mmCIF file with all atom_site columns, C-alpha atoms and ligand atoms in Angstrom:
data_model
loop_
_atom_site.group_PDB
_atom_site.id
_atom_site.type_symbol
_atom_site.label_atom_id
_atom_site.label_alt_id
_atom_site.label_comp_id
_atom_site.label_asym_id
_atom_site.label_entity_id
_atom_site.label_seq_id
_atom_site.pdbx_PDB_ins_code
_atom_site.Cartn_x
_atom_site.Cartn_y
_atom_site.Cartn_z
_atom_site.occupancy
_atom_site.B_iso_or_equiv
_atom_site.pdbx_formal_charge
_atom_site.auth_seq_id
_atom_site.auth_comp_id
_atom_site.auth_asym_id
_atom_site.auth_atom_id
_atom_site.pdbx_PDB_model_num
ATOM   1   C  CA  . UNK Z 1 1   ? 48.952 103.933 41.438 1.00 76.00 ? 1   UNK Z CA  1
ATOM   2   C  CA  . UNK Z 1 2   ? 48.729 102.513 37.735 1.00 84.00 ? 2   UNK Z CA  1
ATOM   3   C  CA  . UNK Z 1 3   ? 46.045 100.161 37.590 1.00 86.00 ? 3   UNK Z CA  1
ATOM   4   C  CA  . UNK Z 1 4   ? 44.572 98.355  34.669 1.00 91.00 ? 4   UNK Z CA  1
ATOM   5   C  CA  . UNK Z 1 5   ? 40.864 97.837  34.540 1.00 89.00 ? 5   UNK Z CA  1
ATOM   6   C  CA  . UNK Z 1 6   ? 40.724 94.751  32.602 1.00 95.00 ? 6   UNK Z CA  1
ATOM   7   C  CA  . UNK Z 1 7   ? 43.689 93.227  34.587 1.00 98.00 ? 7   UNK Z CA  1
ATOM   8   C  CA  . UNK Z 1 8   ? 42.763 90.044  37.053 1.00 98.00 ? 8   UNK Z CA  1
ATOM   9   C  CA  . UNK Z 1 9   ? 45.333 90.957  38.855 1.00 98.00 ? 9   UNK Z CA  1
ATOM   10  C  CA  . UNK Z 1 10  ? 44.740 94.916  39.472 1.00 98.00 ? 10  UNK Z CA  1
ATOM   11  C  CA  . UNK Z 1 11  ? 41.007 93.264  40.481 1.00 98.00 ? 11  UNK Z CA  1
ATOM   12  C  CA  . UNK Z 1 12  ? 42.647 91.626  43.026 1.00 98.00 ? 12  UNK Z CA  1
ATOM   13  C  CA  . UNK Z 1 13  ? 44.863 94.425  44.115 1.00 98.00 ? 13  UNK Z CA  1
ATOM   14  C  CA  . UNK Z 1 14  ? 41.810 96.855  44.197 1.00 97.00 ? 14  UNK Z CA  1
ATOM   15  C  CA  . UNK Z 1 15  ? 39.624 93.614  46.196 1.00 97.00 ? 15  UNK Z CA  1
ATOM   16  C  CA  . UNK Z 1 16  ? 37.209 93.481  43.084 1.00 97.00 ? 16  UNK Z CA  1
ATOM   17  C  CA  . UNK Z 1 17  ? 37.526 89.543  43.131 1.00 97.00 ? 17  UNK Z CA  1
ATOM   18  C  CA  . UNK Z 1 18  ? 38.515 87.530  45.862 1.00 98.00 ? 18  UNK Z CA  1
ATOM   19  C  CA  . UNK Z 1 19  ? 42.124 85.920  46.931 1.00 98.00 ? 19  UNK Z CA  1
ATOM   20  C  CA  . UNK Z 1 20  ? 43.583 84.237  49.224 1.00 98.00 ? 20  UNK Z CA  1
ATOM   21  C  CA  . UNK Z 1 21  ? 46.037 86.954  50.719 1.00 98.00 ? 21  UNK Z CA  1
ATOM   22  C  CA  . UNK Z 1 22  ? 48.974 85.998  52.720 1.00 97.00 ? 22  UNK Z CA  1
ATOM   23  C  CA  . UNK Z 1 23  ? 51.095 89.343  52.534 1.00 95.00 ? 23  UNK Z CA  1
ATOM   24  C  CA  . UNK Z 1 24  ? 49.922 93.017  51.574 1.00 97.00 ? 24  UNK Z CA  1
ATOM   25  C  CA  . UNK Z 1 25  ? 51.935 96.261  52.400 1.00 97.00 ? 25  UNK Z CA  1
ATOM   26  C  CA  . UNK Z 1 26  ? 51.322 99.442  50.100 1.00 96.00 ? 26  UNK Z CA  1
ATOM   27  C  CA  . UNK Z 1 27  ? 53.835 97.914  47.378 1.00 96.00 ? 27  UNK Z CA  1
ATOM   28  C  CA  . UNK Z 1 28  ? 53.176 94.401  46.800 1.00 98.00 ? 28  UNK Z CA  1
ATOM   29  C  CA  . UNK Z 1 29  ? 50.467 91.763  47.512 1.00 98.00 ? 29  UNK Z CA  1
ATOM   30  C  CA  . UNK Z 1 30  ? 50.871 88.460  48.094 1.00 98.00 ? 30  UNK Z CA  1
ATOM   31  C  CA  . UNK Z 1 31  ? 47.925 85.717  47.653 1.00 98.00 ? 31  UNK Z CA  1
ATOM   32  C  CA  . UNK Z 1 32  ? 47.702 81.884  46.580 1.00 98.00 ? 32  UNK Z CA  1
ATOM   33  C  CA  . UNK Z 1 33  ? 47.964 80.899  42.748 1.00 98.00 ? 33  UNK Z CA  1
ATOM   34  C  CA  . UNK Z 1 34  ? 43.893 79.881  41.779 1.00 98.00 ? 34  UNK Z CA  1
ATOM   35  C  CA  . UNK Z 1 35  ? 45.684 76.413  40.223 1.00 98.00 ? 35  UNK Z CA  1
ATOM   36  C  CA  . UNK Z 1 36  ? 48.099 75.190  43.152 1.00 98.00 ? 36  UNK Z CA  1
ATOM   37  C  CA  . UNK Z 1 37  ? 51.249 73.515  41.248 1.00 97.00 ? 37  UNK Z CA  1
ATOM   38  C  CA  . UNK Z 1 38  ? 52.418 72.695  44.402 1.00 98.00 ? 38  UNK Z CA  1
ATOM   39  C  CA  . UNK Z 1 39  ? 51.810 72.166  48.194 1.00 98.00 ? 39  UNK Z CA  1
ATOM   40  C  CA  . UNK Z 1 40  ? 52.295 76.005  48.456 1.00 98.00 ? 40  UNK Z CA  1
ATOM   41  C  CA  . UNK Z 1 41  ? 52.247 78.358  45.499 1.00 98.00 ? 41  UNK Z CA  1
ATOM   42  C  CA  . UNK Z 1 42  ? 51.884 81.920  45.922 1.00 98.00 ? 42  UNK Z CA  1
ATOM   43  C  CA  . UNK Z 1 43  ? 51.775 84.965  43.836 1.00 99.00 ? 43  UNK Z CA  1
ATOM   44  C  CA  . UNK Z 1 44  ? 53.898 87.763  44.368 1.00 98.00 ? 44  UNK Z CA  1
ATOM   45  C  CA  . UNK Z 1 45  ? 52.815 91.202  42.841 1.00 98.00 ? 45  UNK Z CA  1
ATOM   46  C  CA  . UNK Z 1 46  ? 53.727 94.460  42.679 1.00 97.00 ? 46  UNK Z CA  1
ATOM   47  C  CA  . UNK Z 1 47  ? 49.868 96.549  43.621 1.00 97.00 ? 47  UNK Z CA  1
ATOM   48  C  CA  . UNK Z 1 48  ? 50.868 99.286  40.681 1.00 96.00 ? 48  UNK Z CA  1
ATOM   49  C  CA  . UNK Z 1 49  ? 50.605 97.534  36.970 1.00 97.00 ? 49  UNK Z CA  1
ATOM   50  C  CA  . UNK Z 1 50  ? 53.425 96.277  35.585 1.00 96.00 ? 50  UNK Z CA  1
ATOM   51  C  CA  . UNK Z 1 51  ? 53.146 94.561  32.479 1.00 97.00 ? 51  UNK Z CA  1
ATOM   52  C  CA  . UNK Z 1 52  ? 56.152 92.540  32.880 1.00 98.00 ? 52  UNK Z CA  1
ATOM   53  C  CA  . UNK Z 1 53  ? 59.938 92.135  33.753 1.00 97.00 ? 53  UNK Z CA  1
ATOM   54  C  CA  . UNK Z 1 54  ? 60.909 93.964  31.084 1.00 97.00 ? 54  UNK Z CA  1
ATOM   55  C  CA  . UNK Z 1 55  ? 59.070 97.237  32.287 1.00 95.00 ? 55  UNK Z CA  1
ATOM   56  C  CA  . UNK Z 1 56  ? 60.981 100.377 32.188 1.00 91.00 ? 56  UNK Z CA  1
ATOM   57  C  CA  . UNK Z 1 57  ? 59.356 101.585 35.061 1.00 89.00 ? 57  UNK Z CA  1
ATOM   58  C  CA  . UNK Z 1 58  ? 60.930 98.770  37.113 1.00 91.00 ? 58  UNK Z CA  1
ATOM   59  C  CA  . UNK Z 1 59  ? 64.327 100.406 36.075 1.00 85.00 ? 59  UNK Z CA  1
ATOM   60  C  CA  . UNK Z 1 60  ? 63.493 103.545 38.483 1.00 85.00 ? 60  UNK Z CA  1
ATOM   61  C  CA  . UNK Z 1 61  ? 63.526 103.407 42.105 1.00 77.00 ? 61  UNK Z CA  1
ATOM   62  C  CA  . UNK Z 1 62  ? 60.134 102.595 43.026 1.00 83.00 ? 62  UNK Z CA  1
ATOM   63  C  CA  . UNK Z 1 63  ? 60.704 100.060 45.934 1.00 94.00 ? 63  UNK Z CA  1
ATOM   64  C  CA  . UNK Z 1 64  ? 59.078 97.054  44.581 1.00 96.00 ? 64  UNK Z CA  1
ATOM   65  C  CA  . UNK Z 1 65  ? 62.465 95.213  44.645 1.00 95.00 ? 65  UNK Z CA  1
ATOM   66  C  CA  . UNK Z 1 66  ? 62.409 95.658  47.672 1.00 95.00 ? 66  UNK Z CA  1
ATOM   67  C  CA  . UNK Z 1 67  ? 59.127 95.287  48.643 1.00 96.00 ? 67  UNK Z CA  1
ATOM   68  C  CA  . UNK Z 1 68  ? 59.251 91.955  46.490 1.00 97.00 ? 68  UNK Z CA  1
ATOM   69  C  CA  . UNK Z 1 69  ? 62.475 90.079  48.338 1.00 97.00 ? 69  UNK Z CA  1
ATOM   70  C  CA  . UNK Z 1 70  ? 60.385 90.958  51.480 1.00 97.00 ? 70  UNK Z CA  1
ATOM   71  C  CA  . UNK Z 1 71  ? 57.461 89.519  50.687 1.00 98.00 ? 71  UNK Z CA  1
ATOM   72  C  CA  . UNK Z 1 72  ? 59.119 86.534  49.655 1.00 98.00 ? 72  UNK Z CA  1
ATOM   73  C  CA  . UNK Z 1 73  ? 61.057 86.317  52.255 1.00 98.00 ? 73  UNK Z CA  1
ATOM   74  C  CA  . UNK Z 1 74  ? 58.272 86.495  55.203 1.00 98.00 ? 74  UNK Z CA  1
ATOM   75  C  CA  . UNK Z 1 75  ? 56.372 83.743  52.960 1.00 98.00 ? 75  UNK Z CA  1
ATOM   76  C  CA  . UNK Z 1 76  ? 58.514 81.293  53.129 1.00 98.00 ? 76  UNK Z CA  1
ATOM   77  C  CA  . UNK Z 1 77  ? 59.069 81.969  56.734 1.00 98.00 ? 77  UNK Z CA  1
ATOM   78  C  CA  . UNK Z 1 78  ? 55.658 81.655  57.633 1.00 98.00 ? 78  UNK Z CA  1
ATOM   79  C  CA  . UNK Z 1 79  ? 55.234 78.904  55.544 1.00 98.00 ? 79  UNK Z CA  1
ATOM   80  C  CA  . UNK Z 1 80  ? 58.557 76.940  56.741 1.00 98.00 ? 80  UNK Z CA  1
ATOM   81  C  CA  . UNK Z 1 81  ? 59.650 76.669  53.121 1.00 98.00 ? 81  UNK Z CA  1
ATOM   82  C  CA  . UNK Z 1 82  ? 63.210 77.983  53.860 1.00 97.00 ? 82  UNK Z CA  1
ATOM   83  C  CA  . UNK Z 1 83  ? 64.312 74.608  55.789 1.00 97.00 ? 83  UNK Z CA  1
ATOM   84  C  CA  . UNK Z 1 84  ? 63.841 72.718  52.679 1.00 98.00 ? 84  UNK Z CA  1
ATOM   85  C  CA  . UNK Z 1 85  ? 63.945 75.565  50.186 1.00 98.00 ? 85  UNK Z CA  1
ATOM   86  C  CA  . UNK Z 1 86  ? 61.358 76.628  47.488 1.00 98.00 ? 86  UNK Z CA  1
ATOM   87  C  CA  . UNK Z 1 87  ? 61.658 78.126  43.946 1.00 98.00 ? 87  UNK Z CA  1
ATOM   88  C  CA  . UNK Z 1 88  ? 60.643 81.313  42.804 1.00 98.00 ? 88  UNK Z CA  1
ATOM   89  C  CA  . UNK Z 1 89  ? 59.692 81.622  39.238 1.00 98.00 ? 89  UNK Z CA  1
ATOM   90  C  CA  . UNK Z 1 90  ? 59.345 84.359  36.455 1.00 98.00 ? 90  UNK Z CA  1
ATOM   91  C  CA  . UNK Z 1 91  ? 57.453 83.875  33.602 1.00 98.00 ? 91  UNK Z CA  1
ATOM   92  C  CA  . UNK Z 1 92  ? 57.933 86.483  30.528 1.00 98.00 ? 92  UNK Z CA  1
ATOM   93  C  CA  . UNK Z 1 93  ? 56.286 86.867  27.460 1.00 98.00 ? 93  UNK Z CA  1
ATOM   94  C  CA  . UNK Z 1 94  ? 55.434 84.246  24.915 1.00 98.00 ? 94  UNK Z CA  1
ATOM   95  C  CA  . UNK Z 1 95  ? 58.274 81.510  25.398 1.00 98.00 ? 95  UNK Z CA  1
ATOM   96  C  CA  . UNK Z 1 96  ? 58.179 82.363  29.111 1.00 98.00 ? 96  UNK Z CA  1
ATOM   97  C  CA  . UNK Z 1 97  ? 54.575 81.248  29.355 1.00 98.00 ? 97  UNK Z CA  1
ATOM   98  C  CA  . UNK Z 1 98  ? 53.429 84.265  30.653 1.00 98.00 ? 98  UNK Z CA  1
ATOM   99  C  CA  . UNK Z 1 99  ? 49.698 84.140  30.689 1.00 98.00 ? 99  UNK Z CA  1
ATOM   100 C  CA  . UNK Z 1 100 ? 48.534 86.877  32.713 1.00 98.00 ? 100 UNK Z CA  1
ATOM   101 C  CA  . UNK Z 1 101 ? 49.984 90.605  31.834 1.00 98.00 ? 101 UNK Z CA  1
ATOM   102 C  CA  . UNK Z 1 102 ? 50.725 92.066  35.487 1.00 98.00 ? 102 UNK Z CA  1
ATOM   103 C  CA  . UNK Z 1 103 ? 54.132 91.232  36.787 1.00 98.00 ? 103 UNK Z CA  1
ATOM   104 C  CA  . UNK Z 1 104 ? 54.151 88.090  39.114 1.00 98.00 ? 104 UNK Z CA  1
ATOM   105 C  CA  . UNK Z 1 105 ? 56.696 85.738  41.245 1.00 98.00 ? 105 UNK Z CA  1
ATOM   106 C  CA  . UNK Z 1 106 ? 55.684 82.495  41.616 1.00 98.00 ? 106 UNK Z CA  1
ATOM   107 C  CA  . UNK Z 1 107 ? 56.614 81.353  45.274 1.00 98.00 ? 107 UNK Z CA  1
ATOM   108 C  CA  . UNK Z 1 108 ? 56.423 77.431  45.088 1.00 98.00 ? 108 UNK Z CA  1
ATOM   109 C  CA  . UNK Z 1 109 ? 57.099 74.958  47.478 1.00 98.00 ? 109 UNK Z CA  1
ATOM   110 C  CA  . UNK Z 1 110 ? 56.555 71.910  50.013 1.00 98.00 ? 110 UNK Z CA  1
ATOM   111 C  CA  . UNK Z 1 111 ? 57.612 69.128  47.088 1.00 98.00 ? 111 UNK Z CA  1
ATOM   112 C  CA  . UNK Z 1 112 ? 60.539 68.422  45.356 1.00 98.00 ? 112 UNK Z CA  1
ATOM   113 C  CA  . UNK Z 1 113 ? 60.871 70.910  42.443 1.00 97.00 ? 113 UNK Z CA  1
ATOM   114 C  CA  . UNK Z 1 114 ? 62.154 69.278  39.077 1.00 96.00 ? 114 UNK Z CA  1
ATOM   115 C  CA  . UNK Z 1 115 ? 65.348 70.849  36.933 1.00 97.00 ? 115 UNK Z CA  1
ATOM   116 C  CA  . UNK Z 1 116 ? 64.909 72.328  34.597 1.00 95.00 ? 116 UNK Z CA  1
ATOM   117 C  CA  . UNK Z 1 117 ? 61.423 73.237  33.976 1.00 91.00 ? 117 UNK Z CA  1
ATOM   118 C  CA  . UNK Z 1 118 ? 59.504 72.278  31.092 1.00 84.00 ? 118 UNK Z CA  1
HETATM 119 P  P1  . 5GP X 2 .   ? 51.759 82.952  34.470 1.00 84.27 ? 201 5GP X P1  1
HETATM 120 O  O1  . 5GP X 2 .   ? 51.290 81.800  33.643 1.00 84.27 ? 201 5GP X O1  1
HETATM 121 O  O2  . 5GP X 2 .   ? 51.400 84.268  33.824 1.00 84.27 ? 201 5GP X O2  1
HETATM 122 O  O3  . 5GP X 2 .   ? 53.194 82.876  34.895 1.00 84.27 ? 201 5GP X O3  1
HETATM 123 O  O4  . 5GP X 2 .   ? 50.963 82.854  35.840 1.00 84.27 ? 201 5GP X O4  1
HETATM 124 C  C1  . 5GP X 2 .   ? 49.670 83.304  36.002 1.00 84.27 ? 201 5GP X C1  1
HETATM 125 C  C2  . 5GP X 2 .   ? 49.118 82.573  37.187 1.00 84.27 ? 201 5GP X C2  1
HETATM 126 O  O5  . 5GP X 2 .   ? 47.968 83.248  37.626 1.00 84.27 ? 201 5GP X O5  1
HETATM 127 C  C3  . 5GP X 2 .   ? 48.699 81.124  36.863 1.00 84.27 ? 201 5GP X C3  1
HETATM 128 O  O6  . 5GP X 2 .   ? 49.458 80.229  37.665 1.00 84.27 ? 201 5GP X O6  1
HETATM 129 C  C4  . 5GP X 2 .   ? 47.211 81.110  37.208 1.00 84.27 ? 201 5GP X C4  1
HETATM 130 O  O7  . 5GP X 2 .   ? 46.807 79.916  37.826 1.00 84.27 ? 201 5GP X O7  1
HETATM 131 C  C5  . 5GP X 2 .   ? 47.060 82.303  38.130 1.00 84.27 ? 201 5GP X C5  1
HETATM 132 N  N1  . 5GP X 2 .   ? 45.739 82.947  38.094 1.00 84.27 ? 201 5GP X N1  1
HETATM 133 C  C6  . 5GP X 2 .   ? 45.042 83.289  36.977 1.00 84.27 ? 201 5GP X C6  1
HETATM 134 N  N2  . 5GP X 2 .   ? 43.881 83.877  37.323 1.00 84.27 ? 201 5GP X N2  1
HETATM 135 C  C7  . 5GP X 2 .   ? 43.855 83.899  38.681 1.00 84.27 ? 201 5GP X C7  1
HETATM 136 C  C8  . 5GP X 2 .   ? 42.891 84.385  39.618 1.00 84.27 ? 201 5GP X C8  1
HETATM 137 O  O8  . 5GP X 2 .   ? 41.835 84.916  39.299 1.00 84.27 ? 201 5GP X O8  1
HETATM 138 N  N3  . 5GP X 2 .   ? 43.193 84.242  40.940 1.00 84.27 ? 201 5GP X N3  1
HETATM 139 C  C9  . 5GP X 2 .   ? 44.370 83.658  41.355 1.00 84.27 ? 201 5GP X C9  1
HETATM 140 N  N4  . 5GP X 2 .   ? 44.560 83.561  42.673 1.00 84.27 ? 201 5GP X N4  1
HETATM 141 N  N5  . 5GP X 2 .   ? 45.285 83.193  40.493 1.00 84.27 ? 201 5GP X N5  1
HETATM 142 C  C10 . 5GP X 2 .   ? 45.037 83.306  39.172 1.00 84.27 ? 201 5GP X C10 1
HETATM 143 ZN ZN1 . ZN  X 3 .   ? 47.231 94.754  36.532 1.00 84.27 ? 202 ZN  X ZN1 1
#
């Protein structure tokens, strides 16, 4: 599995620094956002390194589609955010305010979520 050793995120994949983890299979791992913009925020990662969206790796079959909508979708179970609903969020590149280079979906909820974003 790619990893990147300067990456936060691969740290957290590979348990160098601690997380909060709410959902881990071999694909993806799940764990709460260190700055909480909501009631529940979560992070939703793929455990190989993907820089972004706009990987070409992404474009082959390597599951973590999959492995993604599932991990959202037992979060917000768990976490009773489908009743009211929740927003999932991409950030990408420089407009996107990406700040952290391995792919992640931010799973927010428990609070009204304002349109559109800033
Ligand atoms: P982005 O701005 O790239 O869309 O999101 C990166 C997110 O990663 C931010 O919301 C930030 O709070 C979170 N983050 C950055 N470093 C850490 C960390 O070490 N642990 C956790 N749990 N979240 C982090
Ligand atoms: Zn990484």
């Amino acid at each position: 599995m790619t990893m990147e050793l300067d990456c936060i995120f691969c740290k957290i994949v590979n348990k160098k620094i601690p997380a909060s983890i709410l959902f881990e299979n071999d694909t993806v791992l799940a764990f709460r956002d260190i700055e909480q913009k909501a009631p529940e925020h979560i992070l939703v990662i793929p455990k190989a390194h993907v820089p972004s969206i706009m990987d070409q790796s992404l474009a082959r079959d390597t599951g973590i589609w999959d492995a993604v909508l599932d991990a959202i979708q037992t979060i917000a179970k768990d976490l009773n955010l489908d009743t009211n609903g929740f927003r999932v969020v991409n950030n990408m590149g420089l407009h996107g305010g990406q700040t952290v280079d391995h792919l992640h979906f931010h799973v927010l909820g428990g609070r009204q979520m304002n349109w559109p974003p800033g």
